[in-house]
C-alpha cells in the first residue's frame, strides 16, 4: 500500500471542508417507515409546476429501498440543537426503544412521509426519479408542501464535526 494520497482521498478531504446543513430524509408508506441523516440535499428549481429538490442517499442505507418503493420522502433540515437526532438517524447513537422515530416528535405530511416537528424546515416530496451514481442514489422530488419553523438556525456539518453558524 502506498502512503501517497489518491484523488479519492483528496476529494474526501476537500469535501470535508464544504460545510452543509444536516437533514433527515424520511419516508412512510406500503414499504414501511424509515429515515436517514444526509448532508447532501439541495433545491433544484423553484420554477415549474412544483419546486424540485434532490437528496443523495447512500445505496447501502436501509432507508433507500423504502424511499424508492414508497415514492415519497420528506427532507427535514435540522436545527442547531438537534445533533442528537442526527446521530440517531445516522446510527451513531442507538435508536430509543429500537425505533429511530422515538427520538423526536413526528407528524405525517400529505405524502405520508413523517415530518420531524421540531425541524427548522421540512419539504414534503413526491419521488420523481432516482438514479444510482457511485455509492449513492440521487433522489429527485417534486415538493408538495413546506413547513417552516418560526425561528432557529440550521445544524451544520463540516470538518468531520457539527458546526454552529455564527451570527453577524
PDB file of C-alpha atoms in Angstrom:
ATOM      1  CA  UNK A   1       0.000   0.000   0.000  1.00  0.00           C
ATOM      2  CA  UNK A   2       1.172   3.467  -0.825  1.00  0.00           C
ATOM      3  CA  UNK A   3       1.080   6.380   1.585  1.00  0.00           C
ATOM      4  CA  UNK A   4       0.530   8.703  -1.364  1.00  0.00           C
ATOM      5  CA  UNK A   5      -2.934  10.263  -1.259  1.00  0.00           C
ATOM      6  CA  UNK A   6      -5.196   9.286  -4.114  1.00  0.00           C
ATOM      7  CA  UNK A   7      -7.599  11.559  -5.939  1.00  0.00           C
ATOM      8  CA  UNK A   8     -10.392   9.908  -3.891  1.00  0.00           C
ATOM      9  CA  UNK A   9      -8.585  10.746  -0.624  1.00  0.00           C
ATOM     10  CA  UNK A  10      -8.015  14.327  -1.788  1.00  0.00           C
ATOM     11  CA  UNK A  11     -11.681  14.599  -2.805  1.00  0.00           C
ATOM     12  CA  UNK A  12     -12.960  13.305   0.556  1.00  0.00           C
ATOM     13  CA  UNK A  13     -10.630  15.652   2.439  1.00  0.00           C
ATOM     14  CA  UNK A  14     -11.689  18.573   0.256  1.00  0.00           C
ATOM     15  CA  UNK A  15     -15.400  17.829   0.679  1.00  0.00           C
ATOM     16  CA  UNK A  16     -14.963  17.736   4.464  1.00  0.00           C
ATOM     17  CA  UNK A  17     -14.318  21.457   4.192  1.00  0.00           C
ATOM     18  CA  UNK A  18     -17.586  22.148   2.367  1.00  0.00           C
ATOM     19  CA  UNK A  19     -19.911  22.682   5.317  1.00  0.00           C
ATOM     20  CA  UNK A  20     -23.521  21.670   4.710  1.00  0.00           C
ATOM     21  CA  UNK A  21     -26.781  21.729   6.589  1.00  0.00           C
ATOM     22  CA  UNK A  22     -27.748  18.443   8.212  1.00  0.00           C
ATOM     23  CA  UNK A  23     -31.075  16.888   7.235  1.00  0.00           C
ATOM     24  CA  UNK A  24     -33.015  13.749   7.993  1.00  0.00           C
ATOM     25  CA  UNK A  25     -34.758  12.248   4.983  1.00  0.00           C
ATOM     26  CA  UNK A  26     -37.845  10.248   5.980  1.00  0.00           C
ATOM     27  CA  UNK A  27     -40.409   8.106   4.202  1.00  0.00           C
ATOM     28  CA  UNK A  28     -43.506   6.081   5.035  1.00  0.00           C
ATOM     29  CA  UNK A  29     -45.962   4.070   3.011  1.00  0.00           C
ATOM     30  CA  UNK A  30     -46.664   0.487   1.940  1.00  0.00           C
ATOM     31  CA  UNK A  31     -42.952  -0.442   2.138  1.00  0.00           C
ATOM     32  CA  UNK A  32     -42.675   0.889   5.698  1.00  0.00           C
ATOM     33  CA  UNK A  33     -41.249   3.817   7.602  1.00  0.00           C
ATOM     34  CA  UNK A  34     -37.583   4.815   7.583  1.00  0.00           C
ATOM     35  CA  UNK A  35     -35.269   7.769   7.958  1.00  0.00           C
ATOM     36  CA  UNK A  36     -31.615   8.562   7.392  1.00  0.00           C
ATOM     37  CA  UNK A  37     -29.307  11.513   8.057  1.00  0.00           C
ATOM     38  CA  UNK A  38     -27.893  13.222   4.961  1.00  0.00           C
ATOM     39  CA  UNK A  39     -25.765  16.267   4.282  1.00  0.00           C
ATOM     40  CA  UNK A  40     -26.187  16.220   0.506  1.00  0.00           C
ATOM     41  CA  UNK A  41     -29.502  17.845  -0.350  1.00  0.00           C
ATOM     42  CA  UNK A  42     -30.353  20.957  -2.293  1.00  0.00           C
ATOM     43  CA  UNK A  43     -33.007  22.747  -4.242  1.00  0.00           C
ATOM     44  CA  UNK A  44     -33.063  22.189  -7.983  1.00  0.00           C
ATOM     45  CA  UNK A  45     -35.630  24.764  -9.074  1.00  0.00           C
ATOM     46  CA  UNK A  46     -38.400  26.880  -7.596  1.00  0.00           C
ATOM     47  CA  UNK A  47     -39.980  27.259 -11.035  1.00  0.00           C
ATOM     48  CA  UNK A  48     -42.189  24.882 -12.974  1.00  0.00           C
ATOM     49  CA  UNK A  49     -45.370  23.156 -11.914  1.00  0.00           C
ATOM     50  CA  UNK A  50     -43.832  22.482  -8.472  1.00  0.00           C
ATOM     51  CA  UNK A  51     -40.455  23.247  -6.914  1.00  0.00           C
ATOM     52  CA  UNK A  52     -37.950  20.383  -7.055  1.00  0.00           C
ATOM     53  CA  UNK A  53     -35.246  19.170  -4.684  1.00  0.00           C
ATOM     54  CA  UNK A  54     -32.697  16.414  -4.546  1.00  0.00           C
ATOM     55  CA  UNK A  55     -31.317  14.315  -1.733  1.00  0.00           C
ATOM     56  CA  UNK A  56     -28.379  11.949  -2.052  1.00  0.00           C
ATOM     57  CA  UNK A  57     -28.929   8.734  -0.087  1.00  0.00           C
ATOM     58  CA  UNK A  58     -26.271   6.078   0.384  1.00  0.00           C
ATOM     59  CA  UNK A  59     -27.114   2.949  -1.605  1.00  0.00           C
ATOM     60  CA  UNK A  60     -26.363   0.808   1.470  1.00  0.00           C
ATOM     61  CA  UNK A  61     -28.885   2.696   3.634  1.00  0.00           C
ATOM     62  CA  UNK A  62     -31.815   0.601   4.801  1.00  0.00           C
ATOM     63  CA  UNK A  63     -33.997   3.665   4.123  1.00  0.00           C
ATOM     64  CA  UNK A  64     -33.254   3.794   0.394  1.00  0.00           C
ATOM     65  CA  UNK A  65     -35.378   0.842  -0.807  1.00  0.00           C
ATOM     66  CA  UNK A  66     -38.312   2.166   1.232  1.00  0.00           C
ATOM     67  CA  UNK A  67     -37.976   5.655  -0.279  1.00  0.00           C
ATOM     68  CA  UNK A  68     -37.912   4.124  -3.755  1.00  0.00           C
ATOM     69  CA  UNK A  69     -40.893   1.843  -3.136  1.00  0.00           C
ATOM     70  CA  UNK A  70     -42.994   4.387  -1.205  1.00  0.00           C
ATOM     71  CA  UNK A  71     -42.370   7.015  -3.871  1.00  0.00           C
ATOM     72  CA  UNK A  72     -42.124   9.848  -1.356  1.00  0.00           C
ATOM     73  CA  UNK A  73     -39.752  11.464   1.076  1.00  0.00           C
ATOM     74  CA  UNK A  74     -39.551  14.418   3.422  1.00  0.00           C
ATOM     75  CA  UNK A  75     -36.346  16.425   3.807  1.00  0.00           C
ATOM     76  CA  UNK A  76     -36.180  17.713   7.389  1.00  0.00           C
ATOM     77  CA  UNK A  77     -33.466  20.358   7.894  1.00  0.00           C
ATOM     78  CA  UNK A  78     -32.296  20.047  11.486  1.00  0.00           C
ATOM     79  CA  UNK A  79     -31.982  22.908  13.959  1.00  0.00           C
ATOM     80  CA  UNK A  80     -28.714  23.783  15.654  1.00  0.00           C
ATOM     81  CA  UNK A  81     -29.707  21.871  18.822  1.00  0.00           C
ATOM     82  CA  UNK A  82     -30.679  18.617  17.074  1.00  0.00           C
ATOM     83  CA  UNK A  83     -27.313  16.865  16.727  1.00  0.00           C
ATOM     84  CA  UNK A  84     -28.715  14.011  18.856  1.00  0.00           C
ATOM     85  CA  UNK A  85     -31.492  13.488  16.262  1.00  0.00           C
ATOM     86  CA  UNK A  86     -28.860  13.460  13.521  1.00  0.00           C
ATOM     87  CA  UNK A  87     -26.810  10.918  15.452  1.00  0.00           C
ATOM     88  CA  UNK A  88     -29.791   8.591  15.953  1.00  0.00           C
ATOM     89  CA  UNK A  89     -30.840   8.700  12.285  1.00  0.00           C
ATOM     90  CA  UNK A  90     -27.219   8.155  11.188  1.00  0.00           C
ATOM     91  CA  UNK A  91     -26.980   5.205  13.639  1.00  0.00           C
ATOM     92  CA  UNK A  92     -24.159   6.855  15.609  1.00  0.00           C
ATOM     93  CA  UNK A  93     -26.447   6.605  18.646  1.00  0.00           C
ATOM     94  CA  UNK A  94     -28.819   3.719  19.358  1.00  0.00           C
ATOM     95  CA  UNK A  95     -32.465   4.206  18.470  1.00  0.00           C
ATOM     96  CA  UNK A  96     -34.559   4.679  21.632  1.00  0.00           C
ATOM     97  CA  UNK A  97     -36.665   1.576  22.092  1.00  0.00           C
ATOM     98  CA  UNK A  98     -35.313   0.251  18.789  1.00  0.00           C
ATOM     99  CA  UNK A  99     -37.123   2.883  16.676  1.00  0.00           C
ATOM    100  CA  UNK A 100     -35.291   5.971  15.377  1.00  0.00           C
ATOM    101  CA  UNK A 101     -38.540   7.924  15.321  1.00  0.00           C
ATOM    102  CA  UNK A 102     -38.780   7.685  19.141  1.00  0.00           C
ATOM    103  CA  UNK A 103     -36.074  10.397  19.427  1.00  0.00           C
ATOM    104  CA  UNK A 104     -38.357  13.174  18.192  1.00  0.00           C
ATOM    105  CA  UNK A 105     -41.987  14.146  17.651  1.00  0.00           C
ATOM    106  CA  UNK A 106     -43.346  13.434  14.172  1.00  0.00           C
ATOM    107  CA  UNK A 107     -46.450  14.069  12.117  1.00  0.00           C
ATOM    108  CA  UNK A 108     -47.450  12.848   8.673  1.00  0.00           C
ATOM    109  CA  UNK A 109     -47.102  15.138   5.680  1.00  0.00           C
ATOM    110  CA  UNK A 110     -49.567  14.899   2.729  1.00  0.00           C
ATOM    111  CA  UNK A 111     -47.348  12.276   1.043  1.00  0.00           C
ATOM    112  CA  UNK A 112     -47.411  10.182   4.212  1.00  0.00           C
ATOM    113  CA  UNK A 113     -43.730  10.799   4.914  1.00  0.00           C
ATOM    114  CA  UNK A 114     -43.018  11.816   8.519  1.00  0.00           C
ATOM    115  CA  UNK A 115     -42.130  15.411   9.288  1.00  0.00           C
ATOM    116  CA  UNK A 116     -39.879  15.969  12.276  1.00  0.00           C
ATOM    117  CA  UNK A 117     -41.997  18.520  14.140  1.00  0.00           C
ATOM    118  CA  UNK A 118     -39.041  20.409  15.622  1.00  0.00           C
ATOM    119  CA  UNK A 119     -37.090  20.650  12.332  1.00  0.00           C
ATOM    120  CA  UNK A 120     -36.100  24.078  11.050  1.00  0.00           C
ATOM    121  CA  UNK A 121     -37.925  23.359   7.790  1.00  0.00           C
ATOM    122  CA  UNK A 122     -39.496  20.281   6.199  1.00  0.00           C
ATOM    123  CA  UNK A 123     -40.016  19.708   2.473  1.00  0.00           C
ATOM    124  CA  UNK A 124     -42.593  17.040   1.575  1.00  0.00           C
ATOM    125  CA  UNK A 125     -41.681  15.489  -1.783  1.00  0.00           C
ATOM    126  CA  UNK A 126     -43.113  13.015  -4.260  1.00  0.00           C
ATOM    127  CA  UNK A 127     -40.296  10.996  -5.815  1.00  0.00           C
ATOM    128  CA  UNK A 128     -39.876  11.991  -9.462  1.00  0.00           C
ATOM    129  CA  UNK A 129     -36.746   9.991 -10.248  1.00  0.00           C
ATOM    130  CA  UNK A 130     -33.817   8.223  -8.657  1.00  0.00           C
ATOM    131  CA  UNK A 131     -30.521   7.292 -10.196  1.00  0.00           C
ATOM    132  CA  UNK A 132     -27.604   5.399  -8.694  1.00  0.00           C
ATOM    133  CA  UNK A 133     -24.304   7.162  -9.103  1.00  0.00           C
ATOM    134  CA  UNK A 134     -21.309   5.630  -7.358  1.00  0.00           C
ATOM    135  CA  UNK A 135     -22.194   4.773  -3.759  1.00  0.00           C
ATOM    136  CA  UNK A 136     -25.345   6.921  -3.648  1.00  0.00           C
ATOM    137  CA  UNK A 137     -28.760   7.352  -5.201  1.00  0.00           C
ATOM    138  CA  UNK A 138     -29.734  10.827  -6.321  1.00  0.00           C
ATOM    139  CA  UNK A 139     -33.407  11.106  -5.369  1.00  0.00           C
ATOM    140  CA  UNK A 140     -35.291  13.942  -7.054  1.00  0.00           C
ATOM    141  CA  UNK A 141     -38.599  15.033  -5.603  1.00  0.00           C
ATOM    142  CA  UNK A 142     -41.385  17.420  -6.523  1.00  0.00           C
ATOM    143  CA  UNK A 143     -42.261  19.481  -3.450  1.00  0.00           C
ATOM    144  CA  UNK A 144     -45.888  19.315  -2.323  1.00  0.00           C
ATOM    145  CA  UNK A 145     -45.659  21.154   0.988  1.00  0.00           C
ATOM    146  CA  UNK A 146     -43.172  23.182   3.023  1.00  0.00           C
ATOM    147  CA  UNK A 147     -43.404  23.695   6.796  1.00  0.00           C
ATOM    148  CA  UNK A 148     -41.040  26.310   8.245  1.00  0.00           C
ATOM    149  CA  UNK A 149     -40.285  26.890  11.919  1.00  0.00           C
ATOM    150  CA  UNK A 150     -40.848  30.478  13.084  1.00  0.00           C
ATOM    151  CA  UNK A 151     -37.186  30.829  14.102  1.00  0.00           C
ATOM    152  CA  UNK A 152     -33.930  28.970  14.528  1.00  0.00           C
ATOM    153  CA  UNK A 153     -30.588  28.271  12.916  1.00  0.00           C
ATOM    154  CA  UNK A 154     -29.508  25.219  10.906  1.00  0.00           C
ATOM    155  CA  UNK A 155     -27.286  22.443  12.229  1.00  0.00           C
ATOM    156  CA  UNK A 156     -24.177  22.366  10.045  1.00  0.00           C
ATOM    157  CA  UNK A 157     -21.594  19.659   9.393  1.00  0.00           C
ATOM    158  CA  UNK A 158     -18.061  20.252   8.140  1.00  0.00           C
ATOM    159  CA  UNK A 159     -14.501  19.307   9.002  1.00  0.00           C
ATOM    160  CA  UNK A 160     -15.982  15.951  10.167  1.00  0.00           C
ATOM    161  CA  UNK A 161     -17.914  17.535  13.038  1.00  0.00           C
ATOM    162  CA  UNK A 162     -21.019  19.557  13.821  1.00  0.00           C
ATOM    163  CA  UNK A 163     -20.623  23.300  13.380  1.00  0.00           C
ATOM    164  CA  UNK A 164     -22.647  26.266  14.530  1.00  0.00           C
ATOM    165  CA  UNK A 165     -23.349  29.233  12.304  1.00  0.00           C
ATOM    166  CA  UNK A 166     -22.074  32.494  13.716  1.00  0.00           C
ATOM    167  CA  UNK A 167     -24.429  35.441  13.988  1.00  0.00           C
ATOM    168  CA  UNK A 168     -23.165  38.602  12.322  1.00  0.00           C
TER     169      UNK A 168
END
